[in-house]
Amino acid sequence: MREYIRKRVLEISAYIVDTNATVRQAASVFGVSKSTVHKDVTERLPRVNVELALRVKRVLERNKAERHIRGGEATRQKYRGERKVS
């Protein structure tokens, strides 16, 4: 694995664990696609740091379990006029 990819994998993973960020949020912060973040944390990270990979996996599983709540809240705000529609 190239060094710049390895460094990005570790930085994205640390960010996700520290902030409980979603894949979408991490992708936005690091300027890469959601697919790249997902591949980094699910395929590349376990080869670099197994312990960190498990911590990231727990955060992403929690985010996945809660996403229906976030989506419902976003829709509620949209129709109340609290959010701008993009």
CSV table of N, CA and C in Angstrom, one decimal:
chain,number,residue,atom,x,y,z
A,1,MET,N,0.9,-1.2,0.0
A,1,MET,CA,0.0,0.0,0.0
A,1,MET,C,0.9,1.2,0.0
A,2,ARG,N,0.6,2.2,-0.8
A,2,ARG,CA,1.4,3.4,-0.9
A,2,ARG,C,1.2,4.2,0.4
A,3,GLU,N,2.3,4.9,0.7
A,3,GLU,CA,2.3,5.6,2.0
A,3,GLU,C,1.2,6.7,2.1
A,4,TYR,N,0.9,7.4,1.0
A,4,TYR,CA,-0.1,8.4,1.2
A,4,TYR,C,-1.5,7.8,1.4
A,5,ILE,N,-1.7,6.6,0.9
A,5,ILE,CA,-3.0,5.9,1.1
A,5,ILE,C,-3.0,5.5,2.6
A,6,ARG,N,-2.0,4.9,3.0
A,6,ARG,CA,-1.9,4.4,4.4
A,6,ARG,C,-2.1,5.6,5.4
A,7,LYS,N,-1.5,6.7,5.1
A,7,LYS,CA,-1.7,7.9,6.0
A,7,LYS,C,-3.1,8.3,6.0
A,8,ARG,N,-3.8,8.4,4.8
A,8,ARG,CA,-5.2,8.8,4.6
A,8,ARG,C,-6.1,7.8,5.4
A,9,VAL,N,-5.8,6.6,5.3
A,9,VAL,CA,-6.6,5.5,6.0
A,9,VAL,C,-6.6,5.8,7.5
A,10,LEU,N,-5.4,6.0,8.0
A,10,LEU,CA,-5.3,6.3,9.5
A,10,LEU,C,-5.9,7.6,9.9
A,11,GLU,N,-5.8,8.6,9.1
A,11,GLU,CA,-6.4,9.9,9.4
A,11,GLU,C,-7.9,9.9,9.4
A,12,ILE,N,-8.4,9.3,8.4
A,12,ILE,CA,-9.9,9.1,8.3
A,12,ILE,C,-10.4,8.3,9.4
A,13,SER,N,-9.8,7.2,9.7
A,13,SER,CA,-10.2,6.3,10.8
A,13,SER,C,-10.2,7.0,12.1
A,14,ALA,N,-9.1,7.8,12.4
A,14,ALA,CA,-9.0,8.5,13.7
A,14,ALA,C,-10.1,9.5,13.8
A,15,TYR,N,-10.4,10.2,12.6
A,15,TYR,CA,-11.5,11.2,12.6
A,15,TYR,C,-12.8,10.6,12.9
A,16,ILE,N,-13.1,9.5,12.3
A,16,ILE,CA,-14.4,8.8,12.5
A,16,ILE,C,-14.6,8.4,14.0
A,17,VAL,N,-13.5,7.8,14.6
A,17,VAL,CA,-13.6,7.4,16.0
A,17,VAL,C,-13.7,8.6,16.9
A,18,ASP,N,-12.9,9.6,16.7
A,18,ASP,CA,-12.9,10.8,17.5
A,18,ASP,C,-14.2,11.6,17.5
A,19,THR,N,-14.9,11.7,16.3
A,19,THR,CA,-16.1,12.5,16.2
A,19,THR,C,-17.4,11.8,15.9
A,20,ASN,N,-17.3,10.4,15.9
A,20,ASN,CA,-18.4,9.6,15.6
A,20,ASN,C,-19.1,10.0,14.3
A,21,ALA,N,-18.2,10.4,13.3
A,21,ALA,CA,-18.7,10.8,12.0
A,21,ALA,C,-19.2,9.7,11.2
A,22,THR,N,-20.1,10.1,10.2
A,22,THR,CA,-20.6,9.1,9.3
A,22,THR,C,-19.6,9.1,8.1
A,23,VAL,N,-19.8,8.1,7.2
A,23,VAL,CA,-18.9,8.0,6.1
A,23,VAL,C,-19.0,9.2,5.2
A,24,ARG,N,-20.3,9.7,5.1
A,24,ARG,CA,-20.5,10.9,4.3
A,24,ARG,C,-19.8,12.1,4.9
A,25,GLN,N,-19.9,12.3,6.2
A,25,GLN,CA,-19.2,13.4,6.8
A,25,GLN,C,-17.7,13.3,6.7
A,26,ALA,N,-17.1,12.1,6.8
A,26,ALA,CA,-15.7,11.9,6.7
A,26,ALA,C,-15.2,12.2,5.3
A,27,ALA,N,-16.0,11.8,4.3
A,27,ALA,CA,-15.7,12.0,2.9
A,27,ALA,C,-15.6,13.5,2.6
A,28,SER,N,-16.6,14.2,3.1
A,28,SER,CA,-16.6,15.7,2.9
A,28,SER,C,-15.4,16.4,3.5
A,29,VAL,N,-15.1,16.0,4.7
A,29,VAL,CA,-13.9,16.6,5.4
A,29,VAL,C,-12.6,16.4,4.7
A,30,PHE,N,-12.4,15.1,4.2
A,30,PHE,CA,-11.2,14.7,3.6
A,30,PHE,C,-11.1,14.9,2.1
A,31,GLY,N,-12.3,15.3,1.5
A,31,GLY,CA,-12.3,15.6,0.1
A,31,GLY,C,-12.2,14.4,-0.8
A,32,VAL,N,-12.7,13.3,-0.3
A,32,VAL,CA,-12.7,12.1,-1.1
A,32,VAL,C,-14.1,11.6,-1.2
A,33,SER,N,-14.4,10.5,-2.0
A,33,SER,CA,-15.7,10.0,-2.2
A,33,SER,C,-16.1,9.1,-1.0
A,34,LYS,N,-17.4,8.9,-0.9
A,34,LYS,CA,-17.9,8.0,0.1
A,34,LYS,C,-17.4,6.6,-0.1
A,35,SER,N,-17.3,6.2,-1.4
A,35,SER,CA,-16.7,4.9,-1.8
A,35,SER,C,-15.3,4.7,-1.3
A,36,THR,N,-14.5,5.8,-1.4
A,36,THR,CA,-13.1,5.7,-1.0
A,36,THR,C,-13.0,5.6,0.5
A,37,VAL,N,-13.8,6.3,1.3
A,37,VAL,CA,-13.8,6.2,2.7
A,37,VAL,C,-14.2,4.8,3.1
A,38,HIS,N,-15.3,4.3,2.5
A,38,HIS,CA,-15.8,3.0,2.9
A,38,HIS,C,-14.7,1.9,2.6
A,39,LYS,N,-14.1,2.0,1.4
A,39,LYS,CA,-13.0,1.0,1.1
A,39,LYS,C,-11.8,1.2,2.0
A,40,ASP,N,-11.5,2.4,2.4
A,40,ASP,CA,-10.4,2.6,3.3
A,40,ASP,C,-10.6,2.0,4.6
A,41,VAL,N,-11.8,2.2,5.2
A,41,VAL,CA,-12.1,1.7,6.6
A,41,VAL,C,-12.5,0.2,6.6
A,42,THR,N,-13.0,-0.3,5.5
A,42,THR,CA,-13.4,-1.7,5.6
A,42,THR,C,-12.4,-2.7,5.0
A,43,GLU,N,-11.6,-2.3,4.0
A,43,GLU,CA,-10.7,-3.2,3.4
A,43,GLU,C,-9.2,-2.9,3.8
A,44,ARG,N,-8.9,-1.6,3.7
A,44,ARG,CA,-7.5,-1.3,3.9
A,44,ARG,C,-7.1,-1.2,5.4
A,45,LEU,N,-8.0,-0.6,6.2
A,45,LEU,CA,-7.6,-0.4,7.6
A,45,LEU,C,-7.3,-1.7,8.4
A,46,PRO,N,-8.1,-2.8,8.2
A,46,PRO,CA,-7.8,-4.0,8.9
A,46,PRO,C,-6.3,-4.5,8.6
A,47,ARG,N,-5.8,-4.2,7.5
A,47,ARG,CA,-4.4,-4.6,7.1
A,47,ARG,C,-3.4,-3.7,7.8
A,48,VAL,N,-3.8,-2.5,8.2
A,48,VAL,CA,-2.9,-1.6,8.8
A,48,VAL,C,-3.0,-1.6,10.4
A,49,ASN,N,-4.2,-1.6,10.9
A,49,ASN,CA,-4.4,-1.5,12.4
A,49,ASN,C,-5.7,-2.2,12.7
A,50,VAL,N,-5.6,-3.4,13.2
A,50,VAL,CA,-6.8,-4.2,13.5
A,50,VAL,C,-7.7,-3.6,14.6
A,51,GLU,N,-7.0,-3.1,15.7
A,51,GLU,CA,-7.7,-2.6,16.8
A,51,GLU,C,-8.5,-1.3,16.4
A,52,LEU,N,-7.9,-0.4,15.6
A,52,LEU,CA,-8.6,0.7,15.1
A,52,LEU,C,-9.7,0.4,14.2
A,53,ALA,N,-9.5,-0.7,13.4
A,53,ALA,CA,-10.6,-1.1,12.5
A,53,ALA,C,-11.8,-1.5,13.3
A,54,LEU,N,-11.6,-2.2,14.4
A,54,LEU,CA,-12.8,-2.6,15.2
A,54,LEU,C,-13.5,-1.4,15.8
A,55,ARG,N,-12.7,-0.4,16.2
A,55,ARG,CA,-13.4,0.8,16.8
A,55,ARG,C,-14.2,1.5,15.7
A,56,VAL,N,-13.6,1.6,14.5
A,56,VAL,CA,-14.3,2.3,13.4
A,56,VAL,C,-15.6,1.5,13.1
A,57,LYS,N,-15.5,0.2,13.1
A,57,LYS,CA,-16.6,-0.6,12.7
A,57,LYS,C,-17.8,-0.4,13.7
A,58,ARG,N,-17.4,-0.3,15.0
A,58,ARG,CA,-18.5,0.0,16.0
A,58,ARG,C,-19.2,1.3,15.7
A,59,VAL,N,-18.4,2.3,15.4
A,59,VAL,CA,-19.0,3.7,15.1
A,59,VAL,C,-19.9,3.6,13.9
A,60,LEU,N,-19.4,2.9,12.9
A,60,LEU,CA,-20.2,2.9,11.6
A,60,LEU,C,-21.5,2.0,11.8
A,61,GLU,N,-21.4,1.0,12.6
A,61,GLU,CA,-22.6,0.2,12.9
A,61,GLU,C,-23.6,1.0,13.7
A,62,ARG,N,-23.1,1.8,14.6
A,62,ARG,CA,-24.1,2.6,15.4
A,62,ARG,C,-24.7,3.7,14.5
A,63,ASN,N,-23.9,4.3,13.6
A,63,ASN,CA,-24.4,5.2,12.7
A,63,ASN,C,-25.5,4.6,11.7
A,64,LYS,N,-25.2,3.4,11.3
A,64,LYS,CA,-26.2,2.7,10.5
A,64,LYS,C,-27.5,2.4,11.2
A,65,ALA,N,-27.4,2.1,12.4
A,65,ALA,CA,-28.6,1.8,13.2
A,65,ALA,C,-29.4,3.0,13.5
A,66,GLU,N,-28.7,4.2,13.5
A,66,GLU,CA,-29.4,5.4,13.8
A,66,GLU,C,-29.8,6.2,12.6
A,67,ARG,N,-29.5,5.8,11.4
A,67,ARG,CA,-29.7,6.6,10.2
A,67,ARG,C,-31.2,6.8,9.9
A,68,HIS,N,-32.0,5.9,10.3
A,68,HIS,CA,-33.4,6.2,10.0
A,68,HIS,C,-34.0,7.3,10.9
A,69,ILE,N,-33.4,7.5,12.0
A,69,ILE,CA,-33.8,8.6,12.9
A,69,ILE,C,-33.3,9.9,12.3
A,70,ARG,N,-32.0,10.0,11.9
A,70,ARG,CA,-31.5,11.2,11.3
A,70,ARG,C,-32.2,11.6,10.0
A,71,GLY,N,-32.6,10.6,9.2
A,71,GLY,CA,-33.3,10.8,8.0
A,71,GLY,C,-34.7,11.4,8.3
A,72,GLY,N,-35.4,10.8,9.2
A,72,GLY,CA,-36.7,11.3,9.6
A,72,GLY,C,-36.7,12.7,10.1
A,73,GLU,N,-35.7,13.0,10.9
A,73,GLU,CA,-35.5,14.4,11.5
A,73,GLU,C,-35.3,15.4,10.3
A,74,ALA,N,-34.4,15.0,9.4
A,74,ALA,CA,-34.1,15.9,8.3
A,74,ALA,C,-35.4,16.2,7.5
A,75,THR,N,-36.2,15.2,7.2
A,75,THR,CA,-37.4,15.4,6.5
A,75,THR,C,-38.4,16.2,7.3
A,76,ARG,N,-38.5,16.0,8.6
A,76,ARG,CA,-39.4,16.8,9.4
A,76,ARG,C,-39.0,18.3,9.3
A,77,GLN,N,-37.7,18.6,9.4
A,77,GLN,CA,-37.2,20.0,9.4
A,77,GLN,C,-37.5,20.6,8.0
A,78,LYS,N,-37.3,19.8,7.0
A,78,LYS,CA,-37.5,20.3,5.6
A,78,LYS,C,-38.9,20.8,5.4
A,79,TYR,N,-39.9,20.0,5.9
A,79,TYR,CA,-41.3,20.3,5.7
A,79,TYR,C,-41.8,21.4,6.7
A,80,ARG,N,-41.0,21.6,7.7
A,80,ARG,CA,-41.4,22.7,8.7
A,80,ARG,C,-40.7,24.0,8.2
A,81,GLY,N,-39.9,23.9,7.2
A,81,GLY,CA,-39.3,25.1,6.7
A,81,GLY,C,-38.0,25.5,7.4
A,82,GLU,N,-37.5,24.6,8.3
A,82,GLU,CA,-36.4,24.9,9.1
A,82,GLU,C,-35.1,24.7,8.3
A,83,ARG,N,-35.1,24.0,7.2
A,83,ARG,CA,-33.9,23.7,6.4
A,83,ARG,C,-34.1,24.2,5.0
A,84,LYS,N,-33.0,24.7,4.4
A,84,LYS,CA,-33.1,25.0,3.0
A,84,LYS,C,-33.0,23.7,2.2
A,85,VAL,N,-33.8,23.7,1.2
A,85,VAL,CA,-33.8,22.5,0.3
A,85,VAL,C,-32.7,22.8,-0.8
A,86,SER,N,-31.9,21.8,-0.9
A,86,SER,CA,-30.8,21.9,-1.9
A,86,SER,C,-31.2,21.5,-3.3
